[in-house]
Short mmCIF file of C-alpha atoms and ligand atoms in Angstrom, two decimals:
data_model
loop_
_atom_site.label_atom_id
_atom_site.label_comp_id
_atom_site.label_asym_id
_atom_site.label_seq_id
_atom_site.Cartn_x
_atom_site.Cartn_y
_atom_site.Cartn_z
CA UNK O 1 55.63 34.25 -26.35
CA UNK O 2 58.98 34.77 -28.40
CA UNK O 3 59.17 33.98 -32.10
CA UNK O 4 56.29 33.07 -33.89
CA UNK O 5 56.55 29.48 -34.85
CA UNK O 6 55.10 27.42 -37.75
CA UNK O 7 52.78 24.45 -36.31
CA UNK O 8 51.23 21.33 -37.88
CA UNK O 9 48.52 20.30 -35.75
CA UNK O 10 46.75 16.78 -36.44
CA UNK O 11 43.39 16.00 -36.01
CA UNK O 12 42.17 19.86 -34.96
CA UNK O 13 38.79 19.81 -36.24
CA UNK O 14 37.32 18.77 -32.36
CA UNK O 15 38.50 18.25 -28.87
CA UNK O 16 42.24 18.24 -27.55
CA UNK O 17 43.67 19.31 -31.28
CA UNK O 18 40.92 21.78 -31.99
CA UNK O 19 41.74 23.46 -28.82
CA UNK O 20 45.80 23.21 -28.94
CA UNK O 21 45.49 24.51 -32.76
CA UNK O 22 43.02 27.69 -31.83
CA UNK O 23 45.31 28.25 -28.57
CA UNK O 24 48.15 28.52 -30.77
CA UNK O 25 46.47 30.45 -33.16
CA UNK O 26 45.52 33.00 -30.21
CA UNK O 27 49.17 33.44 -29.30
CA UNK O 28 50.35 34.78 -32.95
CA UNK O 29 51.79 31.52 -33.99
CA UNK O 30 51.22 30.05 -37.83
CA UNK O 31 49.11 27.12 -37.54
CA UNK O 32 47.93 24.25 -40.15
CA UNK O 33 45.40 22.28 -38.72
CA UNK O 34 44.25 19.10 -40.73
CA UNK O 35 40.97 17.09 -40.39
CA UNK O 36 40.04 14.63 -42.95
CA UNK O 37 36.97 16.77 -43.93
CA UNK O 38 38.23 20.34 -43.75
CA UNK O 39 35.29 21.32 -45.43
CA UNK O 40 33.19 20.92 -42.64
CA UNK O 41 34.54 22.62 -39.95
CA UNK O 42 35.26 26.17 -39.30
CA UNK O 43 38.53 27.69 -37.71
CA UNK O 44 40.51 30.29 -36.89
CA UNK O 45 43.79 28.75 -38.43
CA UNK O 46 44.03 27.39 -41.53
CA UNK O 47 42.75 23.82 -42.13
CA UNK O 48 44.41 21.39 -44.58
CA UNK O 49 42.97 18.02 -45.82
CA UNK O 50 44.91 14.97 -44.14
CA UNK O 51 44.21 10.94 -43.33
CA UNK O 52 47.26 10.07 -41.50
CA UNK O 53 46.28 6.80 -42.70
CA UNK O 54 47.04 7.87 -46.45
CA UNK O 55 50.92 8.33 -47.51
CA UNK O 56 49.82 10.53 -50.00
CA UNK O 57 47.82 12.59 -48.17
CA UNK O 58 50.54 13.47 -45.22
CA UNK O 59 52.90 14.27 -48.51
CA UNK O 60 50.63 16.72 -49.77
CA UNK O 61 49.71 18.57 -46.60
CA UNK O 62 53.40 18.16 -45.45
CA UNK O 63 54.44 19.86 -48.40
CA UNK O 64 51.71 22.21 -48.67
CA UNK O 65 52.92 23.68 -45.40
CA UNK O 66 56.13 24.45 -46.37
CA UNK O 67 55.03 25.16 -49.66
CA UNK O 68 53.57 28.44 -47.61
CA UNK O 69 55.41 28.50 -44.88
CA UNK O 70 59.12 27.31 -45.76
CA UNK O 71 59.65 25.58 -42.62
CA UNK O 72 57.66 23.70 -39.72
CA UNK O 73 59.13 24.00 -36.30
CA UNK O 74 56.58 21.61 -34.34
CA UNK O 75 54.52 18.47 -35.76
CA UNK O 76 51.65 18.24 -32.73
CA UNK O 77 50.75 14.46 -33.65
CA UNK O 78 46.93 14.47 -32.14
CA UNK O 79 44.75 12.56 -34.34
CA UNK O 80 43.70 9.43 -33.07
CA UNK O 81 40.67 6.85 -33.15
CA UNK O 82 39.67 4.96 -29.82
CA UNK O 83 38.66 1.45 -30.74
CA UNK O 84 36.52 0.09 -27.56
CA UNK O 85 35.36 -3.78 -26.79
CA UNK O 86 36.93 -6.74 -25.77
CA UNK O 87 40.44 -8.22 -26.97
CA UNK O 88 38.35 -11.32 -28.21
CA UNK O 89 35.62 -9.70 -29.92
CA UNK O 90 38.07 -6.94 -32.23
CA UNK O 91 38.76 -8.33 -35.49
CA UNK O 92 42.42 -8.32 -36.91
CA UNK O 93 41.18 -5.68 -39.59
CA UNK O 94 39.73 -3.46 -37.05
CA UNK O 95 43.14 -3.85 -34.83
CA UNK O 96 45.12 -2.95 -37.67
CA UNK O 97 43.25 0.31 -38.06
CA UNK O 98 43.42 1.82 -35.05
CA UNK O 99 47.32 0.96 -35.08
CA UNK O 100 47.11 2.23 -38.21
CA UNK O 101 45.88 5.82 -37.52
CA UNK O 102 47.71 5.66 -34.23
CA UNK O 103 50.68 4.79 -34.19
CA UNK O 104 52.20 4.04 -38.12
CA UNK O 105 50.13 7.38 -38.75
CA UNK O 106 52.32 9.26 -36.22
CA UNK O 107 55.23 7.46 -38.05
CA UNK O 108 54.22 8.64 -41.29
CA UNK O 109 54.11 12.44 -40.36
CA UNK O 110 57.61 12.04 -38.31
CA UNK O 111 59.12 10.94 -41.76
CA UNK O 112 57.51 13.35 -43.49
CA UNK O 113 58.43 16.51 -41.68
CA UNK O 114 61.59 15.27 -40.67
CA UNK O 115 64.02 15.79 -43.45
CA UNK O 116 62.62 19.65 -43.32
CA UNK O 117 63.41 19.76 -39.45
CA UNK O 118 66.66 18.38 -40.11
CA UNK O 119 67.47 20.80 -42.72
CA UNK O 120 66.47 23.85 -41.29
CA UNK O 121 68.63 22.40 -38.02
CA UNK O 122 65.85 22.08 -35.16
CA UNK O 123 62.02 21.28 -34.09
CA UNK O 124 59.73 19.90 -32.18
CA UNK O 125 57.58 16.64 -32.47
CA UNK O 126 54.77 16.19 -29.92
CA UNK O 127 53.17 12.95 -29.56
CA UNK O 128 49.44 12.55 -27.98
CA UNK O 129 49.72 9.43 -26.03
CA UNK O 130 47.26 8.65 -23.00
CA UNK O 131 46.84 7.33 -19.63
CA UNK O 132 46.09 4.39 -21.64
CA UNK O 133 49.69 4.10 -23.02
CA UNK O 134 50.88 2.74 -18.63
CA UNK O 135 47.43 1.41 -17.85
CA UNK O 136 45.47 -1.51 -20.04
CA UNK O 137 42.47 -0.79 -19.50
CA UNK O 138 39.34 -3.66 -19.82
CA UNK O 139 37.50 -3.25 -23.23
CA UNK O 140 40.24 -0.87 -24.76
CA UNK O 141 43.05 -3.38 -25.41
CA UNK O 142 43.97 -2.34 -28.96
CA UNK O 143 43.22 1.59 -27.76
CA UNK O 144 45.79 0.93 -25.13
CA UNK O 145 48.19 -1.63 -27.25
CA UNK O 146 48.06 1.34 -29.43
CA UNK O 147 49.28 4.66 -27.23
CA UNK O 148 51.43 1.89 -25.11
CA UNK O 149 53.05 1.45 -28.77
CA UNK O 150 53.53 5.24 -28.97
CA UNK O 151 55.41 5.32 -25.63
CA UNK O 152 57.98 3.20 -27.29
CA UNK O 153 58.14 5.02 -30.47
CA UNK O 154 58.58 8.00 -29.01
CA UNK O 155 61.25 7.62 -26.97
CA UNK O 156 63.16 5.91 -29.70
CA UNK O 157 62.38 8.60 -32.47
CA UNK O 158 63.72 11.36 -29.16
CA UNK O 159 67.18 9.66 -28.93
CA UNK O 160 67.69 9.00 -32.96
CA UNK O 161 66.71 12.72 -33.88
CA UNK O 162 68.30 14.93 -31.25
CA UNK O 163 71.77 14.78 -32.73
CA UNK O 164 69.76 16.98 -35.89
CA UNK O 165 68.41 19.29 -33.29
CA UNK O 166 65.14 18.00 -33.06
CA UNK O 167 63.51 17.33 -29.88
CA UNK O 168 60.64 14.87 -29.30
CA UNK O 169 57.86 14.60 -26.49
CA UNK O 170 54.83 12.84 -25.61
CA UNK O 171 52.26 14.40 -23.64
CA UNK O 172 49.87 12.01 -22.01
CA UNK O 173 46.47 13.26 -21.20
CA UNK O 174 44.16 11.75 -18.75
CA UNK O 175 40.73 11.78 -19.17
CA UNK O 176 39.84 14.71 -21.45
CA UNK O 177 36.18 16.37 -22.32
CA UNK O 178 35.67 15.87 -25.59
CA UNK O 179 33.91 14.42 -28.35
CA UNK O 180 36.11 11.09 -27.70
CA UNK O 181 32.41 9.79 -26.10
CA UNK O 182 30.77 10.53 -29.77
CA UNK O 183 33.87 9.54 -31.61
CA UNK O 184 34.79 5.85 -29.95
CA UNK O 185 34.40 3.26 -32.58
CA UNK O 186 33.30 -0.02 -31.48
CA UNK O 187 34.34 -3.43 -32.28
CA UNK O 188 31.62 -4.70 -34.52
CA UNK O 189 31.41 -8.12 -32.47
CA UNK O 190 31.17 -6.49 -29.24
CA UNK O 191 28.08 -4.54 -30.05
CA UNK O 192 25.25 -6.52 -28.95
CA UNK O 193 23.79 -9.27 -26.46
CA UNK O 194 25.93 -11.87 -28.48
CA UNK O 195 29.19 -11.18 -26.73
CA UNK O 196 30.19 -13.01 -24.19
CA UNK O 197 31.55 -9.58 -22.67
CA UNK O 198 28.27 -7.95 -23.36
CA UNK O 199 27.20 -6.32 -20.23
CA UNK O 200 30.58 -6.27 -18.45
CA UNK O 201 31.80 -4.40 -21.57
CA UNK O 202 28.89 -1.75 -21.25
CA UNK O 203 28.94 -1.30 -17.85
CA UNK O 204 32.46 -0.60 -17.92
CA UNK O 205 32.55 1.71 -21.28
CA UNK O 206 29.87 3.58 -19.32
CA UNK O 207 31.69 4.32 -16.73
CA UNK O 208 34.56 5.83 -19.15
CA UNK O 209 32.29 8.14 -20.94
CA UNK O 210 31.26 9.35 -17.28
CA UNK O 211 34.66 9.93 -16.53
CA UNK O 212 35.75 11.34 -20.06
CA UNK O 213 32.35 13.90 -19.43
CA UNK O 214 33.67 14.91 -16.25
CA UNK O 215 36.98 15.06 -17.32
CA UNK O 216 39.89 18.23 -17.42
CA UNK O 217 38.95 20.68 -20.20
CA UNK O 218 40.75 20.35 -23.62
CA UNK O 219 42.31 23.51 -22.95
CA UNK O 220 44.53 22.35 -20.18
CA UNK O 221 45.90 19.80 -22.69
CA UNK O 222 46.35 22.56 -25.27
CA UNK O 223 48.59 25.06 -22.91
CA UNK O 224 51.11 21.94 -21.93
CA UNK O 225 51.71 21.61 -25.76
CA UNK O 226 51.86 24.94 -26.29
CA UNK O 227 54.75 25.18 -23.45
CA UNK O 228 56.46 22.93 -25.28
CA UNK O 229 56.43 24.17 -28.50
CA UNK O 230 57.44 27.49 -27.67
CA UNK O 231 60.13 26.32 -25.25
CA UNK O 232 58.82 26.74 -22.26
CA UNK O 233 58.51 23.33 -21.33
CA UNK O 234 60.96 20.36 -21.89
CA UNK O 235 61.41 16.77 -21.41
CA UNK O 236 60.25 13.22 -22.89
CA UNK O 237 57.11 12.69 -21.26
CA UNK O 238 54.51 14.99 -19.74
CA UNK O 239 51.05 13.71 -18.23
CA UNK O 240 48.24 16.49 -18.19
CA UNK O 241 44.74 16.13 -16.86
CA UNK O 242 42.78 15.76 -13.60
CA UNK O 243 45.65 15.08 -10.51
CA UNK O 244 44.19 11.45 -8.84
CA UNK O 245 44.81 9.77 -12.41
CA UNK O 246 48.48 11.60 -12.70
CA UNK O 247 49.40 10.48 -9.13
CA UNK O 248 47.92 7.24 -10.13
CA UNK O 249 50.25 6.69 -13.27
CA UNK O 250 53.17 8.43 -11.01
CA UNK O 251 52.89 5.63 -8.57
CA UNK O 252 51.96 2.65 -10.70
CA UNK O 253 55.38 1.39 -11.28
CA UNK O 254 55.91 1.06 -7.21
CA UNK O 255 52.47 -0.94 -6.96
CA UNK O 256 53.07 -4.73 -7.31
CA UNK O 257 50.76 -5.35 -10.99
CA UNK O 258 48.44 -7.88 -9.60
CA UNK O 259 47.43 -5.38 -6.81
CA UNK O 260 47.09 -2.59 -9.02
CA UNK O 261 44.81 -4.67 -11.21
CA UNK O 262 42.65 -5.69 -8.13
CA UNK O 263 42.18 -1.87 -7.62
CA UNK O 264 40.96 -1.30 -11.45
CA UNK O 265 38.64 -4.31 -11.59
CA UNK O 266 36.79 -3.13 -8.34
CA UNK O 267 37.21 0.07 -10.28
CA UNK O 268 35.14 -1.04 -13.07
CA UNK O 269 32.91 -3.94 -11.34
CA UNK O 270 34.44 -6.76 -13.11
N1 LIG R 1 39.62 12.72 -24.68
C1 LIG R 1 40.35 11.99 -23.87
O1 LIG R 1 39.90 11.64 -22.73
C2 LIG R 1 41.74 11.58 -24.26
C3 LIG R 1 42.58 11.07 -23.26
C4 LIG R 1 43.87 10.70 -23.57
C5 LIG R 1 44.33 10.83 -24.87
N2 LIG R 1 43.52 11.32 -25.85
C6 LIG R 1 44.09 11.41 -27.21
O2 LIG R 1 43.94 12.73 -27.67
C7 LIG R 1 43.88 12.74 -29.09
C8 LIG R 1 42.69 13.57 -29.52
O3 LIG R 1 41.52 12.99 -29.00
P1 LIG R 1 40.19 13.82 -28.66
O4 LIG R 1 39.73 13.35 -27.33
O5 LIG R 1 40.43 15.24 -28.90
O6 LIG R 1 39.21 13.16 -29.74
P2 LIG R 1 38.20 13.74 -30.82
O7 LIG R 1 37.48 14.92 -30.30
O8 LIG R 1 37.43 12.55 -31.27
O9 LIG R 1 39.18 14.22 -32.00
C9 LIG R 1 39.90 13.30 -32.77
C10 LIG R 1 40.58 14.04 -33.91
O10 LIG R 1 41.37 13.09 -34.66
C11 LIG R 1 41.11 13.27 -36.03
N3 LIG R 1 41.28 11.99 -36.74
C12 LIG R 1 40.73 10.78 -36.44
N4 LIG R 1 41.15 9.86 -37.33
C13 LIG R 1 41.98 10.49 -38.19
C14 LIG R 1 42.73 10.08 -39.32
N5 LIG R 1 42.70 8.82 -39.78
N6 LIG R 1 43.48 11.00 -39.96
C15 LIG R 1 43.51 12.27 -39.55
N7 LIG R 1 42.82 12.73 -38.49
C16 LIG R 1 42.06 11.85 -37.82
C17 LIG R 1 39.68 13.80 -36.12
O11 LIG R 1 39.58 14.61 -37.27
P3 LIG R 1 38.55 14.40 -38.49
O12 LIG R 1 37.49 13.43 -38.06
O13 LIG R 1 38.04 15.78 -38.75
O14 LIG R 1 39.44 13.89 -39.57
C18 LIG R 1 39.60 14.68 -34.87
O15 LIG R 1 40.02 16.00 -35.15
C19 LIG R 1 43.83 11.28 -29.52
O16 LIG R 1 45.10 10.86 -29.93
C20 LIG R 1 43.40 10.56 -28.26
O17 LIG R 1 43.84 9.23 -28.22
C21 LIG R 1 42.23 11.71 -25.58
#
């Protein structure tokens, strides 16, 4: 494993930061998790209070980390809301929150633990995009507006911080089993028979909780991070999860858009 590092892990109370966190854990590393209601969840590592929506709240559990620790060597940015139904039907407040949490709230922790990476001359940031963040996907828009948002910012945060020693990453996972199906917020327009997208919106976010059921275990998520983290892995980008959706995203920038579309609307019956 080599030397035990000192890990911030967003969003660890369920699925893909749960399971990086524990994995982490299991290898003798210090690990933080945060959840915005530690109280209610039981772990292995230590769990710490934290909306990444709230600048206050990634202060404290920034600095309550190195309060205890005296140094964090890898941010795993994981927390993150999926906002489903159709581009019409989301209201600007409800766009602005899942931009919020996912993208300004992966901003927020980067400033936060950066002057400490800087100072102690190295670390890690690890960014939880999606297969969402190359593909816009029907009745997801913000969701995918959102981790597309996250490609950007990552790649810019990986060339501005590397002169400090600090590398940056994303890791894209395709679909993923976990409680994403429980945990998808919906537009509150798009709910019912009243939208205009009504049953093409259903049909198709049935079809993604299908595929998010049947998808790659957390855990396969969890041991790409924790390659990176400890080294073992390197460079910007890394997609994880089941092989026809990584071959997919591998090959989408040789496939003409309007044909690639074609495919993912017979895809999802529209
Ligand atoms: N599952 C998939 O198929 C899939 C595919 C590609 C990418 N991803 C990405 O993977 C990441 C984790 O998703 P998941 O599938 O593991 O979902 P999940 O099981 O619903 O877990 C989401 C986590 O995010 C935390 N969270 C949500 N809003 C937060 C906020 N405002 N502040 C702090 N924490 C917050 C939740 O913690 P609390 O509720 O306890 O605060 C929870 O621990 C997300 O970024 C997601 O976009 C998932």
């Amino acid at each position: 494993m080599g030397a035990q590092k000192v890990v911030l892990v967003t969003g660890a109370s369920s699925g893909i930061g749960r399971a990086t966190a524990a994995y982490l854990h299991e290898r003798g590393h210090r690990v933080f998790g945060t959840s915005r209601n530690p109280d209610r969840h039981a772990a292995p590592f230590q769990l710490l209070a934290l909306d990444v929506t709230d600048d206050a709240a990634v202060a404290a559990a920034v600095a309550a980390v190195l309060a205890e620790a005296g140094r964090i060597d890898a941010l795993v940015n994981n927390a993150g809301v999926v906002l489903a139904g159709a581009v019409e039907d989301t209201s600007p407040a409800e766009a602005l929150a899942v931009l919020n949490t996912n993208v300004v709230g992966v901003q927020r922790m980067a400033r936060s633990v950066l002057p400490a990476m800087r100072g102690q001359g190295g670390g890690v940031i690890i960014n939880v995009g999606s297969t969402a963040g190359s593909v816009g996907m029907p009745f997801q828009g913000l969701y995918c507006a959102s981790k597309y948002a996250l490609e950007g910012l990552t790649e810019a945060l990986r060339l501005e911080v590397a002169p400090f020693g600090v590398s940056v990453a994303l890791v894209a996972p395709g679909d993923t089993a976990t409680a994403v199906v429980e945990n998808r917020i919906r537009a509150r327009a798009s709910a019912g028979p009243a939208s205009a997208y009504h049953p093409a919106c259903a049909a198709t976010l049935a079809r993604y909780e299908a595929d998010e059921r049947a998808g790659a275990p957390a855990g396969s998520v969890a041991a790409r991070i924790a390659a990176i983290v400890e080294g073992r892995s390197r460079g910007p980008r890394h997609a994880v999860g089941p092989l026809a959706q990584r071959i997919l995203i591998g090959t989408r920038p040789f496939i003409p858009t309007a044909l690639f579309q074609w495919g993912l609307a017979r895809y999802y019956g529209l």
